[in-house]
PDB file of C-alpha atoms in Angstrom:
ATOM      1  CA  MET A   1     -32.336 -21.232   1.104  1.00 38.00           C
ATOM      2  CA  LYS A   2     -29.901 -18.190   1.864  1.00 49.00           C
ATOM      3  CA  ASN A   3     -26.965 -17.471  -0.535  1.00 57.00           C
ATOM      4  CA  LYS A   4     -23.429 -18.139   0.440  1.00 69.00           C
ATOM      5  CA  ALA A   5     -21.811 -14.977   2.175  1.00 73.00           C
ATOM      6  CA  ASP A   6     -19.091 -13.799   0.068  1.00 87.00           C
ATOM      7  CA  LYS A   7     -15.541 -13.870   2.040  1.00 94.00           C
ATOM      8  CA  ILE A   8     -13.923 -10.622   1.946  1.00 95.00           C
ATOM      9  CA  LEU A   9     -10.190 -10.082   2.858  1.00 96.00           C
ATOM     10  CA  ALA A  10      -8.918  -6.956   3.397  1.00 94.00           C
ATOM     11  CA  LEU A  11      -5.242  -6.424   3.596  1.00 92.00           C
ATOM     12  CA  LEU A  12      -3.869  -3.509   5.994  1.00 86.00           C
ATOM     13  CA  ASP A  13      -0.636  -1.656   6.942  1.00 76.00           C
ATOM     14  CA  LEU A  14      -2.419   0.645   9.630  1.00 67.00           C
ATOM     15  CA  ASN A  15      -1.188   3.994   8.002  1.00 68.00           C
ATOM     16  CA  LYS A  16      -3.570   7.018   8.194  1.00 65.00           C
ATOM     17  CA  SER A  17      -5.652   5.836   5.579  1.00 74.00           C
ATOM     18  CA  SER A  18      -6.524   2.274   7.070  1.00 81.00           C
ATOM     19  CA  ASP A  19      -9.572   3.520   8.642  1.00 84.00           C
ATOM     20  CA  ALA A  20     -11.138   4.754   5.444  1.00 86.00           C
ATOM     21  CA  ILE A  21     -10.146   1.502   3.938  1.00 89.00           C
ATOM     22  CA  ILE A  22     -11.959  -0.714   6.805  1.00 89.00           C
ATOM     23  CA  LYS A  23     -14.719   1.058   6.710  1.00 90.00           C
ATOM     24  CA  THR A  24     -15.298   0.934   2.974  1.00 92.00           C
ATOM     25  CA  THR A  25     -14.597  -3.003   3.177  1.00 93.00           C
ATOM     26  CA  ALA A  26     -17.555  -2.688   5.930  1.00 92.00           C
ATOM     27  CA  ASN A  27     -20.019  -0.813   3.471  1.00 91.00           C
ATOM     28  CA  LEU A  28     -18.806  -3.410   0.651  1.00 91.00           C
ATOM     29  CA  ALA A  29     -19.782  -6.271   2.919  1.00 92.00           C
ATOM     30  CA  LYS A  30     -23.495  -4.622   3.574  1.00 89.00           C
ATOM     31  CA  MET A  31     -23.894  -4.468  -0.505  1.00 87.00           C
ATOM     32  CA  VAL A  32     -23.030  -7.924  -0.866  1.00 85.00           C
ATOM     33  CA  GLY A  33     -23.812  -9.652   2.753  1.00 85.00           C
ATOM     34  CA  GLY A  34     -20.297 -10.863   3.228  1.00 88.00           C
ATOM     35  CA  HIS A  35     -18.207 -11.750   6.292  1.00 93.00           C
ATOM     36  CA  ILE A  36     -14.809  -9.568   6.617  1.00 95.00           C
ATOM     37  CA  ASP A  37     -11.289 -11.032   7.310  1.00 95.00           C
ATOM     38  CA  LEU A  38      -8.918  -8.217   8.182  1.00 94.00           C
ATOM     39  CA  LEU A  39      -5.241  -9.157   7.960  1.00 94.00           C
ATOM     40  CA  TYR A  40      -2.388  -7.113   9.031  1.00 91.00           C
ATOM     41  CA  VAL A  41       1.019  -8.159   8.058  1.00 89.00           C
ATOM     42  CA  LYS A  42       4.321  -6.406   9.288  1.00 85.00           C
ATOM     43  CA  LYS A  43       8.131  -7.176   8.517  1.00 84.00           C
ATOM     44  CA  PRO A  44      10.045  -7.678  11.934  1.00 82.00           C
ATOM     45  CA  VAL A  45      12.558  -5.182  10.534  1.00 77.00           C
ATOM     46  CA  ASP A  46      10.240  -2.427  10.870  1.00 78.00           C
ATOM     47  CA  VAL A  47       9.727  -2.934  14.525  1.00 77.00           C
ATOM     48  CA  VAL A  48      13.034  -4.377  15.806  1.00 76.00           C
ATOM     49  CA  LYS A  49      15.637  -1.957  16.439  1.00 71.00           C
ATOM     50  CA  ASN A  50      18.490  -3.686  17.709  1.00 69.00           C
ATOM     51  CA  GLU A  51      19.829  -7.554  17.876  1.00 69.00           C
ATOM     52  CA  ASN A  52      18.918  -7.920  21.650  1.00 75.00           C
ATOM     53  CA  GLN A  53      16.468 -10.844  21.425  1.00 75.00           C
ATOM     54  CA  LEU A  54      14.638  -9.729  24.904  1.00 77.00           C
ATOM     55  CA  SER A  55      14.493  -6.299  23.407  1.00 79.00           C
ATOM     56  CA  SER A  56      13.193  -7.224  20.131  1.00 80.00           C
ATOM     57  CA  MET A  57      10.357  -9.352  21.599  1.00 83.00           C
ATOM     58  CA  ARG A  58       9.499  -6.348  23.846  1.00 85.00           C
ATOM     59  CA  ASN A  59       9.124  -4.106  20.543  1.00 85.00           C
ATOM     60  CA  ILE A  60       7.133  -6.571  18.784  1.00 87.00           C
ATOM     61  CA  ASN A  61       4.725  -7.245  21.863  1.00 89.00           C
ATOM     62  CA  ARG A  62       4.496  -3.406  22.135  1.00 88.00           C
ATOM     63  CA  ASP A  63       3.651  -2.860  18.496  1.00 88.00           C
ATOM     64  CA  TYR A  64       1.121  -5.765  18.543  1.00 90.00           C
ATOM     65  CA  ILE A  65      -0.697  -4.328  21.599  1.00 92.00           C
ATOM     66  CA  LYS A  66      -0.966  -0.852  19.792  1.00 90.00           C
ATOM     67  CA  SER A  67      -2.036  -2.386  16.708  1.00 88.00           C
ATOM     68  CA  ARG A  68      -4.433  -4.568  18.002  1.00 91.00           C
ATOM     69  CA  SER A  69      -6.020  -1.766  19.727  1.00 92.00           C
ATOM     70  CA  HIS A  70      -6.347   0.271  16.953  1.00 87.00           C
ATOM     71  CA  ILE A  71      -8.047  -2.384  14.588  1.00 88.00           C
ATOM     72  CA  GLU A  72     -10.501  -2.950  17.401  1.00 89.00           C
ATOM     73  CA  ASN A  73     -11.266   0.692  17.947  1.00 88.00           C
ATOM     74  CA  VAL A  74     -12.171   1.167  13.961  1.00 85.00           C
ATOM     75  CA  ILE A  75     -14.080  -2.196  14.260  1.00 87.00           C
ATOM     76  CA  LYS A  76     -16.224  -0.791  16.855  1.00 87.00           C
ATOM     77  CA  SER A  77     -16.875   2.426  14.972  1.00 84.00           C
ATOM     78  CA  VAL A  78     -18.481   0.412  12.197  1.00 84.00           C
ATOM     79  CA  ASP A  79     -21.902  -1.573  11.968  1.00 78.00           C
ATOM     80  CA  LYS A  80     -22.108  -4.070  14.949  1.00 80.00           C
ATOM     81  CA  ASP A  81     -24.156  -6.422  12.776  1.00 83.00           C
ATOM     82  CA  LEU A  82     -21.195  -6.906  10.543  1.00 89.00           C
ATOM     83  CA  ASN A  83     -19.369 -10.272  10.865  1.00 89.00           C
ATOM     84  CA  ILE A  84     -15.460  -9.118  11.449  1.00 92.00           C
ATOM     85  CA  ASN A  85     -12.613 -11.111  12.325  1.00 93.00           C
ATOM     86  CA  TYR A  86      -8.913  -9.840  11.838  1.00 92.00           C
ATOM     87  CA  SER A  87      -5.356 -11.527  12.029  1.00 92.00           C
ATOM     88  CA  LEU A  88      -2.267  -9.445  13.118  1.00 91.00           C
ATOM     89  CA  THR A  89       1.174 -11.345  12.382  1.00 90.00           C
ATOM     90  CA  TYR A  90       4.863 -10.481  11.597  1.00 89.00           C
ATOM     91  CA  GLY A  91       6.879 -11.930   8.990  1.00 88.00           C
ATOM     92  CA  ASN A  92       7.616 -12.115   5.064  1.00 87.00           C
ATOM     93  CA  VAL A  93       4.754 -10.193   3.818  1.00 86.00           C
ATOM     94  CA  LYS A  94       4.437 -12.088   0.408  1.00 86.00           C
ATOM     95  CA  GLN A  95       4.616 -15.408   2.005  1.00 90.00           C
ATOM     96  CA  VAL A  96       2.150 -14.591   4.728  1.00 92.00           C
ATOM     97  CA  VAL A  97      -0.370 -13.119   2.318  1.00 92.00           C
ATOM     98  CA  GLU A  98      -0.202 -15.790  -0.224  1.00 93.00           C
ATOM     99  CA  GLU A  99      -0.546 -18.478   2.675  1.00 94.00           C
ATOM    100  CA  HIS A 100      -3.566 -16.590   3.977  1.00 94.00           C
ATOM    101  CA  ILE A 101      -5.202 -16.567   0.623  1.00 94.00           C
ATOM    102  CA  ASN A 102      -4.643 -20.078   0.278  1.00 93.00           C
ATOM    103  CA  ASN A 103      -5.889 -21.106   3.628  1.00 94.00           C
ATOM    104  CA  THR A 104      -9.029 -18.671   3.616  1.00 94.00           C
ATOM    105  CA  ASN A 105      -9.964 -18.628  -0.270  1.00 94.00           C
ATOM    106  CA  PRO A 106     -11.793 -15.025  -0.178  1.00 95.00           C
ATOM    107  CA  ASP A 107     -14.147 -14.243  -2.756  1.00 92.00           C
ATOM    108  CA  ILE A 108     -13.016 -10.688  -2.823  1.00 93.00           C
ATOM    109  CA  ILE A 109      -9.957  -8.781  -1.829  1.00 95.00           C
ATOM    110  CA  VAL A 110      -9.763  -5.259  -0.639  1.00 94.00           C
ATOM    111  CA  LEU A 111      -6.507  -3.461  -0.523  1.00 90.00           C
ATOM    112  CA  GLY A 112      -5.581   0.662  -0.136  1.00 87.00           C
ATOM    113  CA  LYS A 113      -3.875   2.429  -3.022  1.00 78.00           C
ATOM    114  CA  LYS A 114      -0.311   1.743  -3.966  1.00 62.00           C
ATOM    115  CA  GLU A 115       1.307   4.678  -3.398  1.00 52.00           C
ATOM    116  CA  LEU A 116       0.264   5.140   0.238  1.00 42.00           C
ATOM    117  CA  ASN A 117       0.516   1.123   0.757  1.00 44.00           C
ATOM    118  CA  SER A 118       3.707   0.303   2.698  1.00 44.00           C
ATOM    119  CA  LEU A 119       3.119  -3.705   2.174  1.00 47.00           C
ATOM    120  CA  LYS A 120       5.579  -3.507  -0.730  1.00 48.00           C
ATOM    121  CA  LEU A 121       7.189  -6.927  -2.266  1.00 45.00           C
ATOM    122  CA  VAL A 122      10.902  -7.111  -3.534  1.00 37.00           C
ATOM    123  CA  GLY A 123      10.769  -6.749  -7.287  1.00 35.00           C
ATOM    124  CA  ASP A 124       6.834  -6.882  -7.190  1.00 41.00           C
ATOM    125  CA  LYS A 125       4.442  -4.398  -5.543  1.00 73.00           C
ATOM    126  CA  LEU A 126       1.449  -5.721  -4.065  1.00 81.00           C
ATOM    127  CA  THR A 127      -1.459  -4.831  -5.970  1.00 84.00           C
ATOM    128  CA  SER A 128       0.407  -6.537  -9.060  1.00 84.00           C
ATOM    129  CA  PHE A 129       0.827  -9.447  -6.994  1.00 87.00           C
ATOM    130  CA  ILE A 130      -2.778 -10.081  -5.611  1.00 90.00           C
ATOM    131  CA  LEU A 131      -4.138  -9.385  -9.294  1.00 87.00           C
ATOM    132  CA  LYS A 132      -1.748 -12.068 -10.444  1.00 86.00           C
ATOM    133  CA  LYS A 133      -2.467 -14.614  -7.349  1.00 87.00           C
ATOM    134  CA  HIS A 134      -6.319 -14.009  -6.914  1.00 91.00           C
ATOM    135  CA  ASN A 135      -8.826 -15.137  -9.642  1.00 88.00           C
ATOM    136  CA  GLY A 136     -11.613 -13.548  -7.983  1.00 88.00           C
ATOM    137  CA  ILE A 137     -12.659  -9.757  -7.474  1.00 90.00           C
ATOM    138  CA  VAL A 138      -9.982  -7.227  -6.341  1.00 92.00           C
ATOM    139  CA  LEU A 139     -10.929  -3.797  -4.707  1.00 93.00           C
ATOM    140  CA  ILE A 140      -8.469  -0.917  -4.672  1.00 92.00           C
ATOM    141  CA  ALA A 141      -9.872   1.207  -2.175  1.00 91.00           C
ATOM    142  CA  SER A 142      -9.380   5.085  -2.163  1.00 88.00           C
ATOM    143  CA  ASN A 143      -7.216   6.184   0.654  1.00 84.00           C
ATOM    144  CA  LYS A 144      -9.217   9.415   1.096  1.00 81.00           C
ATOM    145  CA  HIS A 145     -12.757   8.587   0.424  1.00 85.00           C
ATOM    146  CA  VAL A 146     -15.011   5.559   1.958  1.00 89.00           C
ATOM    147  CA  LEU A 147     -17.126   3.958  -0.403  1.00 89.00           C
ATOM    148  CA  ARG A 148     -20.772   5.150   0.257  1.00 84.00           C
ATOM    149  CA  TYR A 149     -23.490   2.698   0.684  1.00 82.00           C
ATOM    150  CA  ASP A 150     -26.657   4.455  -0.552  1.00 79.00           C
ATOM    151  CA  GLU A 151     -28.981   5.180  -3.564  1.00 79.00           C
ATOM    152  CA  ASP A 152     -26.367   8.318  -4.407  1.00 83.00           C
ATOM    153  CA  MET A 153     -23.632   6.039  -4.901  1.00 87.00           C
ATOM    154  CA  SER A 154     -22.335   6.888  -8.400  1.00 88.00           C
ATOM    155  CA  LEU A 155     -20.672   4.200 -10.484  1.00 88.00           C
ATOM    156  CA  GLY A 156     -18.435   4.324 -13.634  1.00 89.00           C
ATOM    157  CA  VAL A 157     -17.281   1.562 -15.758  1.00 87.00           C
ATOM    158  CA  LEU A 158     -14.188   1.583 -18.006  1.00 85.00           C
ATOM    159  CA  ASN A 159     -13.777   0.095 -21.444  1.00 74.00           C
ATOM    160  CA  ASN A 160     -16.015  -2.908 -20.326  1.00 63.00           C
ATOM    161  CA  LEU A 161     -19.300  -2.845 -22.032  1.00 54.00           C
ATOM    162  CA  GLU A 162     -18.365  -5.518 -24.514  1.00 53.00           C
ATOM    163  CA  GLN A 163     -17.761  -7.735 -21.462  1.00 55.00           C
ATOM    164  CA  PRO A 164     -20.449  -9.504 -19.551  1.00 51.00           C
ATOM    165  CA  LEU A 165     -20.810  -7.586 -16.149  1.00 57.00           C
ATOM    166  CA  GLU A 166     -19.780  -9.213 -12.788  1.00 63.00           C
ATOM    167  CA  ASP A 167     -22.481 -10.136 -10.252  1.00 71.00           C
ATOM    168  CA  LEU A 168     -21.317  -7.554  -7.843  1.00 73.00           C
ATOM    169  CA  VAL A 169     -21.445  -4.948 -10.190  1.00 72.00           C
ATOM    170  CA  LYS A 170     -24.938  -5.842 -11.289  1.00 74.00           C
ATOM    171  CA  LYS A 171     -25.911  -5.708  -7.309  1.00 76.00           C
ATOM    172  CA  LEU A 172     -24.038  -2.300  -6.844  1.00 78.00           C
ATOM    173  CA  MET A 173     -26.289  -1.075 -10.059  1.00 76.00           C
ATOM    174  CA  THR A 174     -29.555  -2.142  -8.148  1.00 78.00           C
ATOM    175  CA  ILE A 175     -28.482  -0.094  -5.240  1.00 80.00           C
ATOM    176  CA  SER A 176     -27.571   3.099  -7.149  1.00 79.00           C
ATOM    177  CA  GLN A 177     -30.207   5.143  -8.476  1.00 78.00           C
ATOM    178  CA  LYS A 178     -27.959   7.239 -10.706  1.00 82.00           C
ATOM    179  CA  PRO A 179     -27.253   6.334 -14.504  1.00 83.00           C
ATOM    180  CA  ILE A 180     -24.011   4.626 -14.727  1.00 84.00           C
ATOM    181  CA  LYS A 181     -21.107   6.574 -16.607  1.00 88.00           C
ATOM    182  CA  ALA A 182     -19.678   4.190 -19.330  1.00 86.00           C
ATOM    183  CA  PHE A 183     -15.905   5.835 -20.023  1.00 87.00           C
ATOM    184  CA  LYS A 184     -14.507   4.483 -23.378  1.00 83.00           C
ATOM    185  CA  ILE A 185     -10.871   5.533 -24.366  1.00 82.00           C
ATOM    186  CA  SER A 186     -11.074   5.300 -28.036  1.00 75.00           C
ATOM    187  CA  LYS A 187     -11.733   7.224 -31.375  1.00 70.00           C
ATOM    188  CA  ALA A 188     -15.138   8.417 -31.620  1.00 60.00           C
ATOM    189  CA  SER A 189     -15.884   6.762 -34.947  1.00 55.00           C
ATOM    190  CA  GLU A 190     -15.106   3.478 -33.383  1.00 55.00           C
ATOM    191  CA  SER A 191     -17.256   3.908 -30.575  1.00 53.00           C
ATOM    192  CA  ASP A 192     -20.655   1.602 -30.860  1.00 53.00           C
ATOM    193  CA  SER A 193     -23.666   1.926 -28.666  1.00 50.00           C
ATOM    194  CA  ASN A 194     -25.049  -0.985 -27.070  1.00 49.00           C
ATOM    195  CA  ASN A 195     -28.708  -1.111 -27.089  1.00 43.00           C
ATOM    196  CA  SER A 196     -28.858  -4.640 -24.849  1.00 46.00           C
ATOM    197  CA  SER A 197     -31.424  -4.182 -21.815  1.00 42.00           C
ATOM    198  CA  GLU A 198     -28.512  -4.733 -19.550  1.00 51.00           C
ATOM    199  CA  TYR A 199     -27.097  -1.387 -20.299  1.00 49.00           C
ATOM    200  CA  ASN A 200     -29.867   0.971 -20.383  1.00 52.00           C
ATOM    201  CA  LYS A 201     -28.718   2.604 -17.261  1.00 67.00           C
ATOM    202  CA  PHE A 202     -25.522   3.579 -18.883  1.00 75.00           C
ATOM    203  CA  VAL A 203     -24.384   6.686 -20.538  1.00 83.00           C
ATOM    204  CA  GLU A 204     -21.062   6.684 -22.622  1.00 84.00           C
ATOM    205  CA  TYR A 205     -18.280   9.125 -22.811  1.00 85.00           C
ATOM    206  CA  VAL A 206     -15.634   8.590 -24.904  1.00 86.00           C
ATOM    207  CA  PHE A 207     -12.219  10.103 -24.327  1.00 85.00           C
ATOM    208  CA  GLU A 208      -9.492  10.425 -27.293  1.00 82.00           C
ATOM    209  CA  PRO A 209      -6.621   7.496 -26.879  1.00 80.00           C
ATOM    210  CA  ASN A 210      -3.448   9.525 -26.302  1.00 81.00           C
ATOM    211  CA  ASP A 211      -1.128  10.271 -23.404  1.00 79.00           C
ATOM    212  CA  ASN A 212      -3.395  12.584 -21.538  1.00 85.00           C
ATOM    213  CA  ALA A 213      -6.377  10.129 -21.903  1.00 85.00           C
ATOM    214  CA  LEU A 214      -6.055   8.793 -18.103  1.00 85.00           C
ATOM    215  CA  SER A 215      -5.499  12.546 -16.841  1.00 87.00           C
ATOM    216  CA  ASN A 216      -8.537  13.903 -18.571  1.00 88.00           C
ATOM    217  CA  LEU A 217     -10.712  10.957 -17.319  1.00 88.00           C
ATOM    218  CA  SER A 218      -9.827  11.295 -13.804  1.00 88.00           C
ATOM    219  CA  LYS A 219     -10.236  14.939 -13.780  1.00 89.00           C
ATOM    220  CA  TYR A 220     -13.715  14.433 -15.325  1.00 89.00           C
ATOM    221  CA  MET A 221     -14.703  11.307 -12.559  1.00 89.00           C
ATOM    222  CA  ALA A 222     -13.409  13.840  -9.943  1.00 87.00           C
ATOM    223  CA  LYS A 223     -15.864  16.572 -11.167  1.00 88.00           C
ATOM    224  CA  SER A 224     -18.592  14.062 -11.563  1.00 87.00           C
ATOM    225  CA  ASN A 225     -18.356  12.695  -8.020  1.00 88.00           C
ATOM    226  CA  ILE A 226     -17.779   9.230  -9.047  1.00 91.00           C
ATOM    227  CA  ASP A 227     -17.468   6.619  -6.192  1.00 90.00           C
ATOM    228  CA  LEU A 228     -16.267   3.441  -7.786  1.00 91.00           C
ATOM    229  CA  LEU A 229     -14.517   2.540 -11.076  1.00 90.00           C
ATOM    230  CA  CYS A 230     -15.318  -1.040 -12.636  1.00 87.00           C
ATOM    231  CA  VAL A 231     -12.578  -2.100 -14.769  1.00 86.00           C
ATOM    232  CA  ASN A 232     -12.279  -5.448 -16.672  1.00 78.00           C
ATOM    233  CA  ARG A 233      -9.034  -7.054 -15.667  1.00 74.00           C
ATOM    234  CA  HIS A 234      -8.449  -8.251 -19.368  1.00 69.00           C
ATOM    235  CA  ALA A 235      -8.581  -4.503 -20.054  1.00 64.00           C
ATOM    236  CA  ILE A 236      -5.255  -3.902 -18.342  1.00 64.00           C
ATOM    237  CA  THR A 237      -3.509  -6.979 -20.403  1.00 50.00           C
ATOM    238  CA  SER A 238      -5.379  -6.606 -23.871  1.00 45.00           C
ATOM    239  CA  LYS A 239      -3.084  -5.260 -26.443  1.00 43.00           C
ATOM    240  CA  LYS A 240      -6.381  -3.219 -27.468  1.00 47.00           C
ATOM    241  CA  SER A 241      -6.308  -1.526 -24.182  1.00 47.00           C
ATOM    242  CA  GLY A 242      -3.247   0.740 -25.243  1.00 50.00           C
ATOM    243  CA  TYR A 243      -3.515   3.781 -22.642  1.00 50.00           C
ATOM    244  CA  LEU A 244      -4.808   1.150 -19.848  1.00 66.00           C
ATOM    245  CA  ASP A 245      -1.555   0.463 -18.233  1.00 73.00           C
ATOM    246  CA  LEU A 246      -2.149  -0.795 -14.395  1.00 76.00           C
ATOM    247  CA  ASN A 247       0.675   1.442 -12.711  1.00 77.00           C
ATOM    248  CA  SER A 248      -1.002   4.554 -14.766  1.00 77.00           C
ATOM    249  CA  LEU A 249      -4.364   3.698 -13.892  1.00 81.00           C
ATOM    250  CA  LEU A 250      -3.950   3.487 -10.314  1.00 81.00           C
ATOM    251  CA  ASN A 251      -1.611   6.601 -10.111  1.00 80.00           C
ATOM    252  CA  LYS A 252      -4.210   8.723 -11.967  1.00 81.00           C
ATOM    253  CA  MET A 253      -7.308   7.904 -10.481  1.00 84.00           C
ATOM    254  CA  ASN A 254      -8.057   9.149  -6.932  1.00 84.00           C
ATOM    255  CA  THR A 255     -11.405   6.993  -6.823  1.00 89.00           C
ATOM    256  CA  SER A 256     -11.936   3.275  -5.517  1.00 91.00           C
ATOM    257  CA  ILE A 257     -11.357   0.800  -8.514  1.00 91.00           C
ATOM    258  CA  ILE A 258     -12.704  -2.809  -8.661  1.00 90.00           C
ATOM    259  CA  PHE A 259     -11.381  -5.175 -11.022  1.00 88.00           C
ATOM    260  CA  ALA A 260     -13.553  -8.027 -12.288  1.00 80.00           C
ATOM    261  CA  GLY A 261     -12.496 -11.660 -11.567  1.00 71.00           C
ATOM    262  CA  LYS A 262     -10.516 -13.603 -14.430  1.00 68.00           C
TER     263      LYS A 262
END
């Protein structure tokens, strides 16, 4: 009996980074055997430039055709064997995204890094909203680098060794032939090595907890060519995390980041 395929929802805004995000989502689907659902939401005010109803409808129609063509061209450039569906809609971003999540119940949600993502909510950023709304895995895809799918994929884990590993992370570990780098922000005297067989592929690196901790970590990850950083969601909200503020983490890291489910 085959395992149920994961449902992967990718949220798009069709900026310059959308192609990379779609291709990262495609590679993720290959890793987990998932189906892809692309959702593009745009506020009508971003398309409609005047109050004339007929002109407004024409503008929306032209934008729809252009956006649909863009998405279909990118889909054609990825693996044809993947099951990829897409939806284009205009309306309130928060409302549309929330309704879509409720109706489709995805296992994994993918979106771009916030600094280049135009899907912003009033009083709340999309990333924070998704992390609060969705109990499953959330992947914040790099806007510059497509997540690779081969044995040279390099994985990192941040402040996470004391928590059980997600099944998805375990799958990624079986693909990568490289040792997983376990990063920890804590005083060296507080770092304990974990001898469990689950962690025998890990090499631990400890960074001193100070204001430059995330900057130093980001520089080291860039030099080490880390493709994906795995972060336990509780490490963001835990008082013990200290320097793992969500906004700082997303701003400092240039790699893709995967947040474990609640």
